[in-house]
PDB file of C-alpha atoms in Angstrom:
ATOM      1  CA  GLN A   1     100.942  94.648 110.670  1.00 71.00           C
ATOM      2  CA  LYS A   2      97.581  93.090 111.339  1.00 80.00           C
ATOM      3  CA  GLU A   3      94.569  95.252 110.800  1.00 91.00           C
ATOM      4  CA  VAL A   4      93.229  94.663 114.298  1.00 95.00           C
ATOM      5  CA  GLU A   5      95.806  93.894 117.114  1.00 95.00           C
ATOM      6  CA  GLN A   6      95.211  92.529 120.597  1.00 95.00           C
ATOM      7  CA  ASN A   7      97.501  91.273 123.301  1.00 87.00           C
ATOM      8  CA  SER A   8      96.957  87.472 123.200  1.00 83.00           C
ATOM      9  CA  GLY A   9      97.468  87.172 126.893  1.00 84.00           C
ATOM     10  CA  PRO A  10      96.569  85.162 128.978  1.00 93.00           C
ATOM     11  CA  LEU A  11      95.297  87.961 131.263  1.00 96.00           C
ATOM     12  CA  SER A  12      94.892  86.766 134.610  1.00 97.00           C
ATOM     13  CA  VAL A  13      92.786  88.470 137.304  1.00 97.00           C
ATOM     14  CA  PRO A  14      91.437  87.510 140.643  1.00 97.00           C
ATOM     15  CA  GLU A  15      87.713  87.154 141.022  1.00 97.00           C
ATOM     16  CA  GLY A  16      86.101  90.530 141.755  1.00 97.00           C
ATOM     17  CA  ALA A  17      88.767  92.585 140.079  1.00 97.00           C
ATOM     18  CA  ILE A  18      88.484  94.700 136.964  1.00 97.00           C
ATOM     19  CA  ALA A  19      89.795  93.133 133.602  1.00 97.00           C
ATOM     20  CA  SER A  20      91.001  95.577 131.095  1.00 97.00           C
ATOM     21  CA  LEU A  21      91.317  94.355 127.516  1.00 97.00           C
ATOM     22  CA  ASN A  22      92.776  96.455 124.692  1.00 96.00           C
ATOM     23  CA  CYS A  23      92.571  96.599 120.973  1.00 96.00           C
ATOM     24  CA  THR A  24      94.159  98.821 118.292  1.00 97.00           C
ATOM     25  CA  TYR A  25      93.187  99.071 114.698  1.00 96.00           C
ATOM     26  CA  SER A  26      94.909 100.379 111.478  1.00 94.00           C
ATOM     27  CA  ASP A  27      91.977 101.538 109.337  1.00 91.00           C
ATOM     28  CA  ARG A  28      91.207 105.235 110.238  1.00 91.00           C
ATOM     29  CA  GLY A  29      87.955 104.936 108.424  1.00 89.00           C
ATOM     30  CA  SER A  30      86.614 102.316 110.676  1.00 90.00           C
ATOM     31  CA  GLN A  31      83.177 103.063 111.838  1.00 87.00           C
ATOM     32  CA  SER A  32      81.927 100.288 114.111  1.00 92.00           C
ATOM     33  CA  PHE A  33      83.603  98.310 116.861  1.00 95.00           C
ATOM     34  CA  PHE A  34      82.520  95.139 118.570  1.00 96.00           C
ATOM     35  CA  TRP A  35      83.635  92.871 121.406  1.00 97.00           C
ATOM     36  CA  TYR A  36      82.858  89.210 121.078  1.00 97.00           C
ATOM     37  CA  ARG A  37      83.281  86.592 123.859  1.00 97.00           C
ATOM     38  CA  GLN A  38      84.361  83.109 122.686  1.00 96.00           C
ATOM     39  CA  TYR A  39      84.407  80.025 124.692  1.00 96.00           C
ATOM     40  CA  SER A  40      86.582  77.242 123.532  1.00 92.00           C
ATOM     41  CA  GLY A  41      85.171  75.380 120.561  1.00 91.00           C
ATOM     42  CA  LYS A  42      82.002  77.706 120.568  1.00 94.00           C
ATOM     43  CA  SER A  43      80.910  80.632 118.447  1.00 95.00           C
ATOM     44  CA  PRO A  44      81.699  84.280 119.082  1.00 96.00           C
ATOM     45  CA  GLU A  45      78.969  85.828 121.219  1.00 96.00           C
ATOM     46  CA  LEU A  46      78.454  89.661 120.827  1.00 95.00           C
ATOM     47  CA  ILE A  47      78.780  91.234 124.240  1.00 96.00           C
ATOM     48  CA  MET A  48      79.379  94.987 123.386  1.00 96.00           C
ATOM     49  CA  PHE A  49      79.376  97.417 120.468  1.00 95.00           C
ATOM     50  CA  ILE A  50      80.421 101.022 120.240  1.00 96.00           C
ATOM     51  CA  TYR A  51      80.227 103.545 117.453  1.00 93.00           C
ATOM     52  CA  SER A  52      81.121 106.896 119.030  1.00 92.00           C
ATOM     53  CA  ASN A  53      84.121 108.167 120.919  1.00 95.00           C
ATOM     54  CA  GLY A  54      83.840 107.905 124.591  1.00 95.00           C
ATOM     55  CA  ASP A  55      82.505 105.227 126.963  1.00 96.00           C
ATOM     56  CA  LYS A  56      79.442 102.871 126.687  1.00 96.00           C
ATOM     57  CA  GLU A  57      78.430 100.824 129.728  1.00 97.00           C
ATOM     58  CA  ASP A  58      76.222  97.828 129.793  1.00 96.00           C
ATOM     59  CA  GLY A  59      76.033  96.051 133.191  1.00 97.00           C
ATOM     60  CA  ARG A  60      79.434  94.960 134.194  1.00 97.00           C
ATOM     61  CA  PHE A  61      80.973  95.861 130.799  1.00 97.00           C
ATOM     62  CA  THR A  62      82.318  99.123 129.559  1.00 98.00           C
ATOM     63  CA  ALA A  63      83.536  99.726 126.097  1.00 97.00           C
ATOM     64  CA  GLN A  64      85.807 102.762 125.405  1.00 97.00           C
ATOM     65  CA  LEU A  65      86.603 104.131 122.061  1.00 97.00           C
ATOM     66  CA  ASN A  66      89.188 106.659 121.018  1.00 97.00           C
ATOM     67  CA  LYS A  67      89.238 107.170 117.255  1.00 95.00           C
ATOM     68  CA  ALA A  68      91.969 109.661 117.201  1.00 95.00           C
ATOM     69  CA  SER A  69      94.306 106.999 118.821  1.00 95.00           C
ATOM     70  CA  GLN A  70      92.641 104.070 116.923  1.00 96.00           C
ATOM     71  CA  TYR A  71      92.181 102.401 120.199  1.00 96.00           C
ATOM     72  CA  VAL A  72      89.225 100.464 121.689  1.00 97.00           C
ATOM     73  CA  SER A  73      89.022  98.819 125.027  1.00 97.00           C
ATOM     74  CA  LEU A  74      86.783  96.658 127.128  1.00 98.00           C
ATOM     75  CA  LEU A  75      86.614  96.852 130.934  1.00 98.00           C
ATOM     76  CA  ILE A  76      84.958  93.968 132.935  1.00 98.00           C
ATOM     77  CA  ARG A  77      84.088  94.927 136.435  1.00 98.00           C
ATOM     78  CA  ASP A  78      83.680  92.409 139.277  1.00 98.00           C
ATOM     79  CA  SER A  79      85.102  89.725 137.119  1.00 98.00           C
ATOM     80  CA  GLN A  80      83.774  86.295 137.622  1.00 97.00           C
ATOM     81  CA  PRO A  81      85.179  82.826 136.945  1.00 96.00           C
ATOM     82  CA  SER A  82      82.443  82.507 134.177  1.00 96.00           C
ATOM     83  CA  ASP A  83      84.002  85.449 132.412  1.00 97.00           C
ATOM     84  CA  SER A  84      87.092  83.262 131.637  1.00 97.00           C
ATOM     85  CA  ALA A  85      87.173  83.071 127.767  1.00 97.00           C
ATOM     86  CA  THR A  86      88.817  84.578 124.789  1.00 96.00           C
ATOM     87  CA  TYR A  87      87.667  88.075 123.935  1.00 97.00           C
ATOM     88  CA  LEU A  88      87.711  89.068 120.283  1.00 97.00           C
ATOM     89  CA  CYS A  89      87.930  92.696 119.171  1.00 97.00           C
ATOM     90  CA  ALA A  90      86.270  93.136 115.800  1.00 96.00           C
ATOM     91  CA  VAL A  91      86.205  96.218 113.623  1.00 95.00           C
ATOM     92  CA  LYS A  92      84.002  97.140 110.642  1.00 91.00           C
ATOM     93  CA  GLY A  93      86.319  98.973 108.278  1.00 81.00           C
ATOM     94  CA  SER A  94      85.673 101.692 105.787  1.00 79.00           C
ATOM     95  CA  SER A  95      84.454  99.449 103.060  1.00 76.00           C
ATOM     96  CA  ASN A  96      80.684  99.063 102.851  1.00 71.00           C
ATOM     97  CA  THR A  97      80.368  95.383 102.872  1.00 77.00           C
ATOM     98  CA  GLY A  98      79.630  94.908 106.496  1.00 83.00           C
ATOM     99  CA  LYS A  99      82.253  92.335 107.207  1.00 89.00           C
ATOM    100  CA  LEU A 100      84.242  92.423 110.516  1.00 93.00           C
ATOM    101  CA  ILE A 101      87.948  92.121 110.806  1.00 94.00           C
ATOM    102  CA  PHE A 102      88.939  90.306 114.033  1.00 95.00           C
ATOM    103  CA  GLY A 103      91.959  90.676 116.307  1.00 95.00           C
ATOM    104  CA  GLN A 104      93.586  87.516 117.469  1.00 94.00           C
ATOM    105  CA  GLY A 105      91.773  87.615 120.787  1.00 95.00           C
ATOM    106  CA  THR A 106      92.762  87.972 124.309  1.00 96.00           C
ATOM    107  CA  THR A 107      92.458  84.992 126.661  1.00 96.00           C
ATOM    108  CA  LEU A 108      91.080  86.140 130.148  1.00 97.00           C
ATOM    109  CA  GLN A 109      91.485  83.872 133.149  1.00 97.00           C
ATOM    110  CA  VAL A 110      89.533  84.912 136.283  1.00 97.00           C
ATOM    111  CA  LYS A 111      90.912  82.954 139.311  1.00 96.00           C
ATOM    112  CA  PRO A 112      88.519  82.209 142.282  1.00 93.00           C
TER     113      PRO A 112
ATOM    114  CA  ALA B   1      64.616  84.429 119.436  1.00 69.00           C
ATOM    115  CA  ALA B   2      65.750  82.549 116.329  1.00 81.00           C
ATOM    116  CA  GLY B   3      69.431  82.264 115.721  1.00 93.00           C
ATOM    117  CA  VAL B   4      71.774  81.429 112.922  1.00 96.00           C
ATOM    118  CA  ILE B   5      71.566  77.676 112.293  1.00 97.00           C
ATOM    119  CA  GLN B   6      74.401  75.784 110.820  1.00 98.00           C
ATOM    120  CA  SER B   7      74.625  72.188 109.788  1.00 97.00           C
ATOM    121  CA  PRO B   8      76.251  69.836 110.168  1.00 97.00           C
ATOM    122  CA  ARG B   9      77.736  70.556 113.575  1.00 96.00           C
ATOM    123  CA  HIS B  10      80.597  68.129 112.870  1.00 97.00           C
ATOM    124  CA  LEU B  11      82.063  66.808 109.525  1.00 97.00           C
ATOM    125  CA  ILE B  12      84.846  64.354 109.157  1.00 98.00           C
ATOM    126  CA  LYS B  13      86.325  63.859 105.600  1.00 98.00           C
ATOM    127  CA  GLU B  14      89.309  62.509 104.008  1.00 97.00           C
ATOM    128  CA  LYS B  15      91.869  64.380 101.829  1.00 97.00           C
ATOM    129  CA  ARG B  16      90.614  65.180  98.309  1.00 97.00           C
ATOM    130  CA  GLU B  17      87.019  64.777  99.330  1.00 98.00           C
ATOM    131  CA  THR B  18      84.280  67.385  99.083  1.00 98.00           C
ATOM    132  CA  ALA B  19      82.243  68.965 101.842  1.00 98.00           C
ATOM    133  CA  THR B  20      79.102  71.064 101.798  1.00 98.00           C
ATOM    134  CA  LEU B  21      78.290  73.328 104.907  1.00 98.00           C
ATOM    135  CA  LYS B  22      74.908  74.847 105.247  1.00 98.00           C
ATOM    136  CA  CYS B  23      73.773  78.130 107.056  1.00 98.00           C
ATOM    137  CA  TYR B  24      70.331  79.369 107.659  1.00 97.00           C
ATOM    138  CA  PRO B  25      70.377  83.004 108.754  1.00 96.00           C
ATOM    139  CA  ILE B  26      68.242  84.851 111.305  1.00 94.00           C
ATOM    140  CA  PRO B  27      64.791  85.513 109.731  1.00 93.00           C
ATOM    141  CA  ARG B  28      64.794  88.921 107.746  1.00 89.00           C
ATOM    142  CA  HIS B  29      68.537  89.216 107.770  1.00 91.00           C
ATOM    143  CA  ASP B  30      69.744  90.025 104.188  1.00 90.00           C
ATOM    144  CA  THR B  31      73.424  89.287 104.568  1.00 92.00           C
ATOM    145  CA  VAL B  32      75.409  86.183 105.245  1.00 95.00           C
ATOM    146  CA  TYR B  33      79.041  85.920 106.093  1.00 96.00           C
ATOM    147  CA  TRP B  34      81.356  82.828 106.268  1.00 97.00           C
ATOM    148  CA  TYR B  35      84.433  82.756 108.472  1.00 97.00           C
ATOM    149  CA  GLN B  36      87.071  80.178 109.026  1.00 97.00           C
ATOM    150  CA  GLN B  37      88.731  79.727 112.369  1.00 96.00           C
ATOM    151  CA  GLY B  38      91.828  77.484 112.763  1.00 94.00           C
ATOM    152  CA  PRO B  39      92.887  76.233 116.279  1.00 90.00           C
ATOM    153  CA  GLY B  40      94.153  79.140 118.271  1.00 88.00           C
ATOM    154  CA  GLN B  41      93.428  81.619 115.486  1.00 91.00           C
ATOM    155  CA  ASP B  42      91.077  84.514 115.026  1.00 92.00           C
ATOM    156  CA  PRO B  43      88.117  84.125 112.586  1.00 94.00           C
ATOM    157  CA  GLN B  44      89.184  84.831 108.987  1.00 95.00           C
ATOM    158  CA  PHE B  45      86.711  86.275 106.605  1.00 95.00           C
ATOM    159  CA  LEU B  46      85.989  84.077 103.552  1.00 97.00           C
ATOM    160  CA  ILE B  47      83.027  85.471 101.659  1.00 96.00           C
ATOM    161  CA  SER B  48      79.735  87.346 101.991  1.00 95.00           C
ATOM    162  CA  PHE B  49      76.451  87.555 100.282  1.00 95.00           C
ATOM    163  CA  TYR B  50      73.851  90.389 100.258  1.00 92.00           C
ATOM    164  CA  GLU B  51      70.566  89.659  98.786  1.00 90.00           C
ATOM    165  CA  LYS B  52      71.812  86.471  97.159  1.00 91.00           C
ATOM    166  CA  MET B  53      74.685  88.232  95.492  1.00 94.00           C
ATOM    167  CA  GLN B  54      78.281  87.965  96.381  1.00 93.00           C
ATOM    168  CA  SER B  55      79.187  91.167  98.255  1.00 92.00           C
ATOM    169  CA  ASP B  56      82.739  90.716  99.378  1.00 92.00           C
ATOM    170  CA  LYS B  57      85.553  88.179  99.164  1.00 93.00           C
ATOM    171  CA  GLY B  58      88.253  87.516 101.443  1.00 93.00           C
ATOM    172  CA  SER B  59      90.915  84.698 101.743  1.00 86.00           C
ATOM    173  CA  ILE B  60      88.838  81.947 100.209  1.00 92.00           C
ATOM    174  CA  PRO B  61      90.622  79.394  98.338  1.00 94.00           C
ATOM    175  CA  ASP B  62      89.762  78.826  94.789  1.00 95.00           C
ATOM    176  CA  ARG B  63      88.726  75.136  95.784  1.00 97.00           C
ATOM    177  CA  PHE B  64      85.891  76.731  97.797  1.00 97.00           C
ATOM    178  CA  SER B  65      82.765  78.218  96.426  1.00 96.00           C
ATOM    179  CA  ALA B  66      79.599  79.499  98.048  1.00 97.00           C
ATOM    180  CA  GLN B  67      76.206  80.806  97.083  1.00 96.00           C
ATOM    181  CA  GLN B  68      73.065  82.184  98.693  1.00 95.00           C
ATOM    182  CA  PHE B  69      69.652  80.857  97.721  1.00 95.00           C
ATOM    183  CA  SER B  70      66.315  82.442  97.259  1.00 93.00           C
ATOM    184  CA  ASP B  71      65.344  81.463 100.730  1.00 92.00           C
ATOM    185  CA  TYR B  72      68.558  83.387 102.078  1.00 93.00           C
ATOM    186  CA  HIS B  73      70.162  80.201 103.187  1.00 95.00           C
ATOM    187  CA  SER B  74      73.742  79.780 102.089  1.00 97.00           C
ATOM    188  CA  GLU B  75      75.991  76.831 101.393  1.00 98.00           C
ATOM    189  CA  LEU B  76      79.854  76.665 101.295  1.00 98.00           C
ATOM    190  CA  ASN B  77      81.250  74.053  98.955  1.00 98.00           C
ATOM    191  CA  MET B  78      84.706  72.851  99.612  1.00 97.00           C
ATOM    192  CA  SER B  79      86.440  70.505  97.257  1.00 97.00           C
ATOM    193  CA  SER B  80      89.816  68.769  96.969  1.00 97.00           C
ATOM    194  CA  LEU B  81      90.025  69.047 100.782  1.00 98.00           C
ATOM    195  CA  GLU B  82      93.449  69.433 102.300  1.00 97.00           C
ATOM    196  CA  LEU B  83      94.576  68.661 105.923  1.00 96.00           C
ATOM    197  CA  GLY B  84      94.869  72.458 106.355  1.00 95.00           C
ATOM    198  CA  ASP B  85      91.198  72.904 105.827  1.00 97.00           C
ATOM    199  CA  SER B  86      90.462  71.427 109.225  1.00 97.00           C
ATOM    200  CA  ALA B  87      88.909  74.237 111.246  1.00 97.00           C
ATOM    201  CA  LEU B  88      85.743  75.631 112.724  1.00 97.00           C
ATOM    202  CA  TYR B  89      83.642  77.243 110.026  1.00 98.00           C
ATOM    203  CA  PHE B  90      81.163  79.945 111.161  1.00 97.00           C
ATOM    204  CA  CYS B  91      78.266  81.586 109.405  1.00 97.00           C
ATOM    205  CA  ALA B  92      77.097  84.910 110.607  1.00 96.00           C
ATOM    206  CA  SER B  93      74.127  86.933 109.421  1.00 95.00           C
ATOM    207  CA  SER B  94      73.065  90.596 109.726  1.00 92.00           C
ATOM    208  CA  LEU B  95      70.510  93.092 108.619  1.00 89.00           C
ATOM    209  CA  THR B  96      72.001  95.754 106.502  1.00 83.00           C
ATOM    210  CA  GLY B  97      72.358  99.196 108.175  1.00 75.00           C
ATOM    211  CA  ILE B  98      74.632 101.808 109.343  1.00 63.00           C
ATOM    212  CA  ASN B  99      75.516  99.919 112.496  1.00 67.00           C
ATOM    213  CA  GLU B 100      74.708  96.462 111.617  1.00 82.00           C
ATOM    214  CA  LYS B 101      75.693  93.660 113.988  1.00 90.00           C
ATOM    215  CA  LEU B 102      76.817  90.287 113.046  1.00 92.00           C
ATOM    216  CA  PHE B 103      75.371  87.205 114.861  1.00 94.00           C
ATOM    217  CA  PHE B 104      77.213  83.933 114.588  1.00 96.00           C
ATOM    218  CA  GLY B 105      75.983  80.351 114.289  1.00 97.00           C
ATOM    219  CA  SER B 106      77.333  77.550 116.350  1.00 96.00           C
ATOM    220  CA  GLY B 107      79.737  76.549 113.554  1.00 97.00           C
ATOM    221  CA  THR B 108      80.753  73.440 111.790  1.00 97.00           C
ATOM    222  CA  GLN B 109      83.899  71.669 112.998  1.00 97.00           C
ATOM    223  CA  LEU B 110      85.474  70.233 109.901  1.00 98.00           C
ATOM    224  CA  SER B 111      88.163  67.642 110.341  1.00 97.00           C
ATOM    225  CA  VAL B 112      90.205  66.471 107.349  1.00 97.00           C
ATOM    226  CA  LEU B 113      91.893  63.198 107.764  1.00 95.00           C
TER     227      LEU B 113
END
């Protein structure tokens, strides 16, 4: 079992819809959770981070964290074709070294 | 704002050759991480340095070595290259803290022929 798991997709949504991306993790001691967006051949770009249970909103993005269920999600409202990319869930585990463990990523396709 | 700088952007090598990748972290960041990302794969952690000392080690082959210098830049040295080493290599940096965030460079695309 991978430490961080995502549905690889592709997830296809029409323009203007809400895209929902999910991620589960195995290390109960994990403290910090991140969502990165990656376009093909480019570097991961940090778009959201969340540390506490509940929701965190930033513009069209909402991150949700449920530590009891070891589950983190990303909602993208009013999806745009430019949101089409791979979304990587990353978790900082219980070690103190700061490294992130990534999920395999979910490919999102937003159709005009 | 300054970002993480990696060089070279692309590198083509033949089997059994050596390669050196360079990374210049964001100013004042004290930790550098190296990741390897194969085609269609998630980034795999290789190694990290905090204040010029190795802080963690992941799935880095013995053929690879890395170090962080006094100016905080880091180099990843890869020897006896194999075809399977072809990948995107990312460097990331962070400023140590409870909720530190990693920022990635543009990566080096290594192709081993």
